[in-house]
PDB file of C-alpha atoms in Angstrom:
ATOM      1  CA  MET Q 606     113.692  60.855 133.616  1.00  0.00           C
ATOM      2  CA  GLU Q 607     114.039  63.307 136.586  1.00  0.00           C
ATOM      3  CA  LYS Q 608     116.193  66.352 136.543  1.00  0.00           C
ATOM      4  CA  ILE Q 609     119.166  65.670 138.880  1.00  0.00           C
ATOM      5  CA  LEU Q 610     121.470  68.200 140.618  1.00  0.00           C
ATOM      6  CA  ILE Q 611     124.753  67.437 142.151  1.00  0.00           C
ATOM      7  CA  THR Q 612     126.335  69.710 144.766  1.00  0.00           C
ATOM      8  CA  GLY Q 613     129.908  69.988 145.238  1.00  0.00           C
ATOM      9  CA  ALA Q 614     130.264  69.160 141.554  1.00  0.00           C
ATOM     10  CA  THR Q 615     133.819  70.479 141.125  1.00  0.00           C
ATOM     11  CA  GLY Q 616     135.198  68.161 143.894  1.00  0.00           C
ATOM     12  CA  GLU Q 617     136.538  64.710 143.106  1.00  0.00           C
ATOM     13  CA  TYR Q 618     133.560  62.858 144.269  1.00  0.00           C
ATOM     14  CA  GLY Q 619     131.030  65.125 142.486  1.00  0.00           C
ATOM     15  CA  LYS Q 620     132.978  64.969 139.191  1.00  0.00           C
ATOM     16  CA  ALA Q 621     133.143  61.114 139.427  1.00  0.00           C
ATOM     17  CA  VAL Q 622     129.325  60.902 139.978  1.00  0.00           C
ATOM     18  CA  ILE Q 623     128.585  63.062 136.901  1.00  0.00           C
ATOM     19  CA  ASP Q 624     131.142  61.125 134.853  1.00  0.00           C
ATOM     20  CA  THR Q 625     129.532  57.853 135.783  1.00  0.00           C
ATOM     21  CA  MET Q 626     126.011  59.157 135.052  1.00  0.00           C
ATOM     22  CA  ILE Q 627     127.018  60.249 131.628  1.00  0.00           C
ATOM     23  CA  LYS Q 628     128.704  56.803 130.955  1.00  0.00           C
ATOM     24  CA  MET Q 629     125.377  55.238 132.101  1.00  0.00           C
ATOM     25  CA  GLY Q 630     123.558  57.126 129.338  1.00  0.00           C
ATOM     26  CA  VAL Q 631     121.945  59.894 131.279  1.00  0.00           C
ATOM     27  CA  LYS Q 632     121.407  62.870 128.853  1.00  0.00           C
ATOM     28  CA  THR Q 633     123.498  65.936 129.873  1.00  0.00           C
ATOM     29  CA  ASN Q 634     120.466  68.233 129.707  1.00  0.00           C
ATOM     30  CA  LEU Q 635     119.018  66.364 132.699  1.00  0.00           C
ATOM     31  CA  ILE Q 636     122.198  66.780 134.974  1.00  0.00           C
ATOM     32  CA  CYS Q 637     122.861  70.075 136.817  1.00  0.00           C
ATOM     33  CA  ALA Q 638     126.016  70.887 138.590  1.00  0.00           C
ATOM     34  CA  MET Q 639     126.123  73.196 141.596  1.00  0.00           C
ATOM     35  CA  ALA Q 640     129.460  74.930 142.536  1.00  0.00           C
ATOM     36  CA  ARG Q 641     130.558  77.531 144.907  1.00  0.00           C
ATOM     37  CA  ASP Q 642     133.486  78.522 142.815  1.00  0.00           C
ATOM     38  CA  THR Q 643     132.089  79.097 139.351  1.00  0.00           C
ATOM     39  CA  THR Q 644     135.666  79.462 137.866  1.00  0.00           C
ATOM     40  CA  LYS Q 645     135.898  75.733 138.100  1.00  0.00           C
ATOM     41  CA  ILE Q 646     132.846  74.646 136.017  1.00  0.00           C
ATOM     42  CA  ASN Q 647     133.993  75.341 132.382  1.00  0.00           C
ATOM     43  CA  HIS Q 648     134.626  71.641 131.823  1.00  0.00           C
ATOM     44  CA  LEU Q 649     131.179  70.741 132.787  1.00  0.00           C
ATOM     45  CA  GLU Q 650     129.576  73.384 130.713  1.00  0.00           C
ATOM     46  CA  ARG Q 651     131.419  72.054 127.672  1.00  0.00           C
ATOM     47  CA  LEU Q 652     129.752  68.840 128.304  1.00  0.00           C
ATOM     48  CA  GLY Q 653     126.435  70.422 127.992  1.00  0.00           C
ATOM     49  CA  ILE Q 654     125.694  70.273 131.718  1.00  0.00           C
ATOM     50  CA  THR Q 655     123.646  73.155 133.259  1.00  0.00           C
ATOM     51  CA  THR Q 656     125.793  74.753 136.056  1.00  0.00           C
ATOM     52  CA  VAL Q 657     124.427  76.912 138.834  1.00  0.00           C
ATOM     53  CA  TYR Q 658     126.022  78.767 141.706  1.00  0.00           C
ATOM     54  CA  GLY Q 659     125.247  77.727 145.269  1.00  0.00           C
ATOM     55  CA  ASP Q 660     126.875  78.200 148.589  1.00  0.00           C
ATOM     56  CA  TYR Q 661     125.992  76.342 151.634  1.00  0.00           C
ATOM     57  CA  ASP Q 662     126.175  79.587 153.603  1.00  0.00           C
ATOM     58  CA  ASP Q 663     123.876  81.456 151.307  1.00  0.00           C
ATOM     59  CA  TYR Q 664     120.228  80.257 151.673  1.00  0.00           C
ATOM     60  CA  ASP Q 665     118.976  82.261 148.688  1.00  0.00           C
ATOM     61  CA  SER Q 666     121.653  80.883 146.313  1.00  0.00           C
ATOM     62  CA  LEU Q 667     120.488  77.286 147.371  1.00  0.00           C
ATOM     63  CA  PHE Q 668     116.841  77.945 146.818  1.00  0.00           C
ATOM     64  CA  THR Q 669     117.479  79.415 143.414  1.00  0.00           C
ATOM     65  CA  ALA Q 670     119.854  76.559 142.442  1.00  0.00           C
ATOM     66  CA  PHE Q 671     117.265  73.953 143.368  1.00  0.00           C
ATOM     67  CA  ASP Q 672     114.459  75.443 141.512  1.00  0.00           C
ATOM     68  CA  GLY Q 673     113.032  72.824 139.071  1.00  0.00           C
ATOM     69  CA  ILE Q 674     115.134  70.097 140.512  1.00  0.00           C
ATOM     70  CA  GLU Q 675     113.389  66.780 141.227  1.00  0.00           C
ATOM     71  CA  LYS Q 676     116.324  64.780 142.690  1.00  0.00           C
ATOM     72  CA  LEU Q 677     119.206  66.148 144.573  1.00  0.00           C
ATOM     73  CA  LEU Q 678     122.551  64.753 145.393  1.00  0.00           C
ATOM     74  CA  PHE Q 679     123.602  66.545 148.550  1.00  0.00           C
ATOM     75  CA  VAL Q 680     127.339  66.100 149.051  1.00  0.00           C
ATOM     76  CA  SER Q 681     128.135  66.858 152.569  1.00  0.00           C
ATOM     77  CA  GLY Q 682     130.268  70.055 153.275  1.00  0.00           C
ATOM     78  CA  THR Q 683     133.950  69.842 154.166  1.00  0.00           C
ATOM     79  CA  THR Q 684     133.938  72.308 157.155  1.00  0.00           C
ATOM     80  CA  THR Q 685     133.511  70.787 160.649  1.00  0.00           C
ATOM     81  CA  THR Q 686     132.789  74.068 162.554  1.00  0.00           C
ATOM     82  CA  ASN Q 687     129.321  75.071 161.241  1.00  0.00           C
ATOM     83  CA  ARG Q 688     128.389  72.089 159.006  1.00  0.00           C
ATOM     84  CA  GLY Q 689     125.236  71.403 160.947  1.00  0.00           C
ATOM     85  CA  ARG Q 690     123.853  74.856 160.350  1.00  0.00           C
ATOM     86  CA  GLN Q 691     124.872  74.803 156.671  1.00  0.00           C
ATOM     87  CA  HIS Q 692     123.290  71.451 156.104  1.00  0.00           C
ATOM     88  CA  LYS Q 693     119.900  72.465 157.622  1.00  0.00           C
ATOM     89  CA  GLN Q 694     119.932  75.286 155.237  1.00  0.00           C
ATOM     90  CA  VAL Q 695     120.411  72.969 152.318  1.00  0.00           C
ATOM     91  CA  VAL Q 696     117.519  70.660 153.447  1.00  0.00           C
ATOM     92  CA  LYS Q 697     115.252  73.738 154.080  1.00  0.00           C
ATOM     93  CA  ALA Q 698     116.023  75.200 150.618  1.00  0.00           C
ATOM     94  CA  ALA Q 699     115.515  71.831 148.990  1.00  0.00           C
ATOM     95  CA  LYS Q 700     112.201  71.380 150.512  1.00  0.00           C
ATOM     96  CA  LYS Q 701     110.960  74.856 149.742  1.00  0.00           C
ATOM     97  CA  ALA Q 702     112.078  74.523 146.126  1.00  0.00           C
ATOM     98  CA  GLY Q 703     110.160  71.403 145.680  1.00  0.00           C
ATOM     99  CA  VAL Q 704     112.823  68.716 145.524  1.00  0.00           C
ATOM    100  CA  ASN Q 705     111.141  65.305 145.540  1.00  0.00           C
ATOM    101  CA  HIS Q 706     114.080  63.123 146.577  1.00  0.00           C
ATOM    102  CA  ILE Q 707     117.374  63.908 148.359  1.00  0.00           C
ATOM    103  CA  VAL Q 708     120.297  61.699 148.292  1.00  0.00           C
ATOM    104  CA  TYR Q 709     122.868  62.558 151.166  1.00  0.00           C
ATOM    105  CA  THR Q 710     126.431  61.527 151.533  1.00  0.00           C
ATOM    106  CA  SER Q 711     126.732  60.739 155.284  1.00  0.00           C
ATOM    107  CA  GLN Q 712     129.629  58.963 157.244  1.00  0.00           C
ATOM    108  CA  LEU Q 713     129.894  55.285 158.018  1.00  0.00           C
ATOM    109  CA  HIS Q 714     129.694  54.821 161.802  1.00  0.00           C
ATOM    110  CA  LYS Q 715     128.930  51.759 163.984  1.00  0.00           C
ATOM    111  CA  THR Q 716     128.294  53.315 167.296  1.00  0.00           C
ATOM    112  CA  ASP Q 717     126.653  56.414 168.747  1.00  0.00           C
ATOM    113  CA  ARG Q 718     128.994  56.786 171.794  1.00  0.00           C
ATOM    114  CA  PRO Q 719     128.950  60.100 173.542  1.00  0.00           C
ATOM    115  CA  ASP Q 720     132.795  59.790 173.835  1.00  0.00           C
ATOM    116  CA  SER Q 721     133.366  59.130 170.203  1.00  0.00           C
ATOM    117  CA  PRO Q 722     136.697  60.588 169.045  1.00  0.00           C
ATOM    118  CA  ILE Q 723     134.983  61.411 165.660  1.00  0.00           C
ATOM    119  CA  LYS Q 724     131.782  62.939 167.120  1.00  0.00           C
ATOM    120  CA  PHE Q 725     132.860  66.285 165.445  1.00  0.00           C
ATOM    121  CA  VAL Q 726     132.063  64.594 162.257  1.00  0.00           C
ATOM    122  CA  VAL Q 727     129.357  62.131 163.009  1.00  0.00           C
ATOM    123  CA  ASN Q 728     127.070  64.326 164.999  1.00  0.00           C
ATOM    124  CA  SER Q 729     126.653  66.788 162.180  1.00  0.00           C
ATOM    125  CA  HIS Q 730     125.886  63.856 159.851  1.00  0.00           C
ATOM    126  CA  LEU Q 731     123.290  62.515 162.219  1.00  0.00           C
ATOM    127  CA  GLU Q 732     121.668  66.064 162.542  1.00  0.00           C
ATOM    128  CA  THR Q 733     121.419  66.231 158.890  1.00  0.00           C
ATOM    129  CA  GLU Q 734     119.982  62.840 158.389  1.00  0.00           C
ATOM    130  CA  ASN Q 735     117.335  63.582 160.995  1.00  0.00           C
ATOM    131  CA  ALA Q 736     116.596  66.918 159.328  1.00  0.00           C
ATOM    132  CA  ILE Q 737     116.148  65.208 155.931  1.00  0.00           C
ATOM    133  CA  LYS Q 738     113.866  62.430 157.412  1.00  0.00           C
ATOM    134  CA  LYS Q 739     111.690  65.008 159.132  1.00  0.00           C
ATOM    135  CA  SER Q 740     111.346  67.257 155.913  1.00  0.00           C
ATOM    136  CA  GLY Q 741     108.971  64.869 154.241  1.00  0.00           C
ATOM    137  CA  MET Q 742     111.132  64.476 151.184  1.00  0.00           C
ATOM    138  CA  ARG Q 743     111.787  61.119 149.833  1.00  0.00           C
ATOM    139  CA  TYR Q 744     115.532  60.272 150.775  1.00  0.00           C
ATOM    140  CA  THR Q 745     118.363  57.979 150.539  1.00  0.00           C
ATOM    141  CA  ILE Q 746     121.144  58.199 153.074  1.00  0.00           C
ATOM    142  CA  LEU Q 747     124.619  56.990 151.971  1.00  0.00           C
ATOM    143  CA  ARG Q 748     126.790  56.214 154.912  1.00  0.00           C
ATOM    144  CA  ASN Q 749     130.062  56.150 153.085  1.00  0.00           C
ATOM    145  CA  GLY Q 750     133.159  54.341 154.201  1.00  0.00           C
ATOM    146  CA  LEU Q 751     136.490  56.283 154.837  1.00  0.00           C
ATOM    147  CA  TYR Q 752     137.964  56.982 151.489  1.00  0.00           C
ATOM    148  CA  MET Q 753     140.707  54.553 150.535  1.00  0.00           C
ATOM    149  CA  ASP Q 754     142.187  57.393 148.619  1.00  0.00           C
ATOM    150  CA  LEU Q 755     143.342  58.854 152.089  1.00  0.00           C
ATOM    151  CA  LEU Q 756     145.105  55.727 153.164  1.00  0.00           C
ATOM    152  CA  PRO Q 757     148.578  56.991 152.216  1.00  0.00           C
ATOM    153  CA  THR Q 758     147.911  60.069 154.450  1.00  0.00           C
ATOM    154  CA  PHE Q 759     147.211  57.674 157.407  1.00  0.00           C
ATOM    155  CA  LEU Q 760     150.314  55.601 156.626  1.00  0.00           C
ATOM    156  CA  GLY Q 761     152.600  58.662 156.268  1.00  0.00           C
ATOM    157  CA  THR Q 762     155.419  59.263 153.749  1.00  0.00           C
ATOM    158  CA  ASP Q 763     157.883  57.179 155.791  1.00  0.00           C
ATOM    159  CA  VAL Q 764     155.798  54.038 155.897  1.00  0.00           C
ATOM    160  CA  LEU Q 765     158.191  51.786 153.906  1.00  0.00           C
ATOM    161  CA  THR Q 766     161.125  52.676 156.161  1.00  0.00           C
ATOM    162  CA  LYS Q 767     159.544  53.315 159.582  1.00  0.00           C
ATOM    163  CA  GLY Q 768     156.485  51.290 159.393  1.00  0.00           C
ATOM    164  CA  ILE Q 769     152.839  52.200 160.542  1.00  0.00           C
ATOM    165  CA  PHE Q 770     152.604  54.062 163.821  1.00  0.00           C
ATOM    166  CA  LEU Q 771     148.949  54.831 164.642  1.00  0.00           C
ATOM    167  CA  PRO Q 772     146.654  54.568 167.809  1.00  0.00           C
ATOM    168  CA  ALA Q 773     144.236  52.310 165.899  1.00  0.00           C
ATOM    169  CA  GLY Q 774     144.457  49.176 167.985  1.00  0.00           C
ATOM    170  CA  GLU Q 775     143.346  45.998 166.294  1.00  0.00           C
ATOM    171  CA  GLY Q 776     140.136  47.694 165.066  1.00  0.00           C
ATOM    172  CA  ARG Q 777     139.055  47.214 161.524  1.00  0.00           C
ATOM    173  CA  VAL Q 778     138.417  50.047 159.083  1.00  0.00           C
ATOM    174  CA  ALA Q 779     136.343  49.857 155.981  1.00  0.00           C
ATOM    175  CA  PHE Q 780     138.491  51.897 153.572  1.00  0.00           C
ATOM    176  CA  THR Q 781     136.470  52.464 150.310  1.00  0.00           C
ATOM    177  CA  LEU Q 782     137.558  53.764 147.052  1.00  0.00           C
ATOM    178  CA  ARG Q 783     136.071  57.167 146.226  1.00  0.00           C
ATOM    179  CA  ASN Q 784     135.157  56.347 142.673  1.00  0.00           C
ATOM    180  CA  ASP Q 785     133.401  53.150 143.830  1.00  0.00           C
ATOM    181  CA  LEU Q 786     131.199  55.186 146.188  1.00  0.00           C
ATOM    182  CA  ALA Q 787     130.549  57.755 143.287  1.00  0.00           C
ATOM    183  CA  GLU Q 788     129.571  54.981 141.032  1.00  0.00           C
ATOM    184  CA  ALA Q 789     127.127  53.563 143.629  1.00  0.00           C
ATOM    185  CA  ALA Q 790     125.573  57.017 144.110  1.00  0.00           C
ATOM    186  CA  ALA Q 791     125.122  57.374 140.350  1.00  0.00           C
ATOM    187  CA  ALA Q 792     123.422  53.963 140.314  1.00  0.00           C
ATOM    188  CA  ILE Q 793     121.028  55.226 143.029  1.00  0.00           C
ATOM    189  CA  LEU Q 794     120.297  58.596 141.284  1.00  0.00           C
ATOM    190  CA  VAL Q 795     119.230  56.906 138.022  1.00  0.00           C
ATOM    191  CA  SER Q 796     116.932  54.513 139.714  1.00  0.00           C
ATOM    192  CA  ASP Q 797     113.576  54.715 141.479  1.00  0.00           C
ATOM    193  CA  SER Q 798     114.257  51.788 143.752  1.00  0.00           C
ATOM    194  CA  HIS Q 799     115.997  53.332 146.856  1.00  0.00           C
ATOM    195  CA  LYS Q 800     113.381  55.681 148.325  1.00  0.00           C
ATOM    196  CA  ASN Q 801     113.572  56.272 152.008  1.00  0.00           C
ATOM    197  CA  LYS Q 802     116.608  53.852 152.535  1.00  0.00           C
ATOM    198  CA  THR Q 803     119.739  54.171 154.481  1.00  0.00           C
ATOM    199  CA  TYR Q 804     122.752  52.299 153.227  1.00  0.00           C
ATOM    200  CA  ASP Q 805     126.210  51.572 154.733  1.00  0.00           C
ATOM    201  CA  LEU Q 806     128.395  51.698 151.646  1.00  0.00           C
ATOM    202  CA  CYS Q 807     131.938  50.456 152.124  1.00  0.00           C
ATOM    203  CA  ALA Q 808     134.442  47.852 151.278  1.00  0.00           C
ATOM    204  CA  ASN Q 809     135.347  45.092 153.800  1.00  0.00           C
ATOM    205  CA  GLY Q 810     137.013  46.232 156.910  1.00  0.00           C
ATOM    206  CA  VAL Q 811     140.764  45.552 157.470  1.00  0.00           C
ATOM    207  CA  THR Q 812     143.115  46.146 160.433  1.00  0.00           C
ATOM    208  CA  PHE Q 813     146.301  48.281 160.105  1.00  0.00           C
ATOM    209  CA  ALA Q 814     148.308  45.142 161.030  1.00  0.00           C
ATOM    210  CA  GLU Q 815     146.774  43.422 157.977  1.00  0.00           C
ATOM    211  CA  ILE Q 816     147.721  46.489 155.889  1.00  0.00           C
ATOM    212  CA  ALA Q 817     151.335  46.256 157.230  1.00  0.00           C
ATOM    213  CA  GLY Q 818     151.345  42.617 156.133  1.00  0.00           C
ATOM    214  CA  PHE Q 819     150.077  43.522 152.630  1.00  0.00           C
ATOM    215  CA  LEU Q 820     152.839  46.207 152.229  1.00  0.00           C
ATOM    216  CA  SER Q 821     155.342  43.558 153.555  1.00  0.00           C
ATOM    217  CA  LYS Q 822     154.488  41.256 150.702  1.00  0.00           C
ATOM    218  CA  ILE Q 823     154.458  44.105 148.061  1.00  0.00           C
ATOM    219  CA  ILE Q 824     157.951  45.333 148.812  1.00  0.00           C
ATOM    220  CA  ASP Q 825     159.350  42.043 150.037  1.00  0.00           C
ATOM    221  CA  ARG Q 826     160.446  43.387 153.369  1.00  0.00           C
ATOM    222  CA  GLU Q 827     158.831  43.451 156.723  1.00  0.00           C
ATOM    223  CA  ILE Q 828     156.654  46.444 157.526  1.00  0.00           C
ATOM    224  CA  LYS Q 829     155.661  46.674 161.235  1.00  0.00           C
ATOM    225  CA  TYR Q 830     152.562  48.042 162.660  1.00  0.00           C
ATOM    226  CA  THR Q 831     152.809  49.670 166.056  1.00  0.00           C
ATOM    227  CA  ASN Q 832     149.625  50.509 168.077  1.00  0.00           C
ATOM    228  CA  ALA Q 833     150.786  53.833 169.327  1.00  0.00           C
ATOM    229  CA  ASN Q 834     149.783  55.636 172.412  1.00  0.00           C
ATOM    230  CA  TYR Q 835     147.240  58.402 171.304  1.00  0.00           C
ATOM    231  CA  ASP Q 836     149.098  61.243 173.052  1.00  0.00           C
ATOM    232  CA  ARG Q 837     152.571  59.991 171.938  1.00  0.00           C
ATOM    233  CA  TYR Q 838     151.369  59.750 168.286  1.00  0.00           C
ATOM    234  CA  ILE Q 839     150.143  63.386 168.432  1.00  0.00           C
ATOM    235  CA  ASP Q 840     153.307  64.656 169.964  1.00  0.00           C
ATOM    236  CA  GLY Q 841     155.492  62.858 167.559  1.00  0.00           C
ATOM    237  CA  ALA Q 842     153.551  63.825 164.417  1.00  0.00           C
ATOM    238  CA  VAL Q 843     153.488  67.387 165.420  1.00  0.00           C
ATOM    239  CA  GLY Q 844     157.057  67.407 166.302  1.00  0.00           C
ATOM    240  CA  ASN Q 845     157.896  65.980 162.872  1.00  0.00           C
ATOM    241  CA  GLY Q 846     156.161  69.023 161.206  1.00  0.00           C
ATOM    242  CA  THR Q 847     152.735  67.708 160.482  1.00  0.00           C
ATOM    243  CA  PRO Q 848     150.096  70.458 161.025  1.00  0.00           C
ATOM    244  CA  ARG Q 849     148.490  69.888 164.374  1.00  0.00           C
ATOM    245  CA  LYS Q 850     144.892  70.199 162.825  1.00  0.00           C
ATOM    246  CA  MET Q 851     145.714  67.247 160.423  1.00  0.00           C
ATOM    247  CA  VAL Q 852     147.331  65.296 163.296  1.00  0.00           C
ATOM    248  CA  LEU Q 853     144.354  65.670 165.511  1.00  0.00           C
ATOM    249  CA  MET Q 854     142.006  64.501 162.611  1.00  0.00           C
ATOM    250  CA  LEU Q 855     144.157  61.458 161.892  1.00  0.00           C
ATOM    251  CA  ALA Q 856     144.240  60.552 165.526  1.00  0.00           C
ATOM    252  CA  GLY Q 857     140.686  60.958 165.994  1.00  0.00           C
ATOM    253  CA  PHE Q 858     139.703  58.591 163.159  1.00  0.00           C
ATOM    254  CA  ALA Q 859     142.524  56.098 164.247  1.00  0.00           C
ATOM    255  CA  ALA Q 860     140.949  56.070 167.846  1.00  0.00           C
ATOM    256  CA  ALA Q 861     137.557  55.504 166.226  1.00  0.00           C
ATOM    257  CA  VAL Q 862     138.914  52.518 164.213  1.00  0.00           C
ATOM    258  CA  ALA Q 863     140.194  51.182 167.637  1.00  0.00           C
ATOM    259  CA  GLN Q 864     136.735  51.370 169.023  1.00  0.00           C
ATOM    260  CA  GLY Q 865     135.116  49.646 166.168  1.00  0.00           C
ATOM    261  CA  GLU Q 866     133.270  52.650 164.809  1.00  0.00           C
ATOM    262  CA  LEU Q 867     134.546  52.528 161.029  1.00  0.00           C
ATOM    263  CA  ASN Q 868     134.249  48.732 160.465  1.00  0.00           C
ATOM    264  CA  GLY Q 869     131.942  47.478 157.646  1.00  0.00           C
ATOM    265  CA  GLU Q 870     131.217  44.833 154.960  1.00  0.00           C
ATOM    266  CA  SER Q 871     130.754  45.462 151.198  1.00  0.00           C
ATOM    267  CA  THR Q 872     127.312  43.900 150.928  1.00  0.00           C
ATOM    268  CA  ASN Q 873     125.383  47.024 149.906  1.00  0.00           C
ATOM    269  CA  LEU Q 874     128.217  48.514 147.843  1.00  0.00           C
ATOM    270  CA  GLU Q 875     128.719  45.243 146.036  1.00  0.00           C
ATOM    271  CA  ALA Q 876     125.019  44.908 145.080  1.00  0.00           C
ATOM    272  CA  LEU Q 877     124.921  48.509 143.680  1.00  0.00           C
ATOM    273  CA  LEU Q 878     128.121  48.072 141.730  1.00  0.00           C
ATOM    274  CA  VAL Q 879     127.235  44.503 140.622  1.00  0.00           C
ATOM    275  CA  ARG Q 880     130.804  43.702 141.228  1.00  0.00           C
ATOM    276  CA  ASN Q 881     133.380  43.609 144.042  1.00  0.00           C
ATOM    277  CA  PRO Q 882     134.563  47.076 145.295  1.00  0.00           C
ATOM    278  CA  LYS Q 883     138.327  47.513 145.163  1.00  0.00           C
ATOM    279  CA  ASP Q 884     140.057  46.103 148.045  1.00  0.00           C
ATOM    280  CA  VAL Q 885     142.888  47.465 150.186  1.00  0.00           C
ATOM    281  CA  LEU Q 886     145.514  45.048 148.759  1.00  0.00           C
ATOM    282  CA  SER Q 887     144.716  45.961 145.140  1.00  0.00           C
ATOM    283  CA  PHE Q 888     144.906  49.608 146.089  1.00  0.00           C
ATOM    284  CA  LEU Q 889     148.236  49.272 147.801  1.00  0.00           C
ATOM    285  CA  LYS Q 890     149.735  47.301 144.931  1.00  0.00           C
ATOM    286  CA  GLU Q 891     148.781  50.214 142.627  1.00  0.00           C
ATOM    287  CA  ASN Q 892     150.410  52.950 144.850  1.00  0.00           C
ATOM    288  CA  TYR Q 893     153.414  51.176 146.288  1.00  0.00           C
ATOM    289  CA  ASN Q 894     156.077  48.893 144.868  1.00  0.00           C
ATOM    290  CA  VAL Q 895     159.456  47.439 145.751  1.00  0.00           C
ATOM    291  CA  ASN Q 896     161.076  50.240 143.914  1.00  0.00           C
ATOM    292  CA  ASP Q 897     159.766  52.793 146.206  1.00  0.00           C
ATOM    293  CA  PHE Q 898     161.927  51.287 148.945  1.00  0.00           C
ATOM    294  CA  LYS Q 899     165.225  51.508 146.956  1.00  0.00           C
TER     295      LYS Q 899
END
């Protein structure tokens, strides 16, 4: 079997991919974990996994980390300011180091609108996808749905008393559990059947009005969804103490939902998991209950 390296291995997604691969029976000596902060890799070393230092801003560290690697899971960076430049360095280093197959975590999107409220995210992903395809390496692009794990952040801490207030219109959003996405990535990494493919990976889309209905049933009390004015939402959230940078991110994604950019269906993810991915109702039942309202 090929030697596989996972970047961002100390993050929740990277760790979940590694854990899943081990459960699938992949020998730990075939798994490499790359991290920028080497103080967080002790648990991986105890599993017998080779750990290496690598920083997306440091080309030489990337080239060294990728030496001898045949398949690379390239977990996208978290910064939005210089991510395009960072990602091109990763692709260049992987190509020069002789990586045969690169698997990249991109973002689910349904339009290429120039006025997209999430173009600050999508544009760097598209640049990276294009760089990978032009590199000549075999590739698999994973256009992952918005993490379901972030849903409570969108709903806010007062959702059970004040309802949902977002500029998301009646658009549908394919919230997807991070661990389901990690399991799908692991299935791709251990297979040879996904070369030069691009997959939308997500659960089925839901509206925030439907999410309000789910919560209403869970706590046995009506939870309302208000399709907020974009500027009013920002002013209100900032006025309530939420950091402006966070508010602008949430508002941008909510506006993208309204435009239909983050909708999807679970077809590809379901096939890779060989089961249904977790749905929003199940997630909400696990994270909210009637006692939260008391």
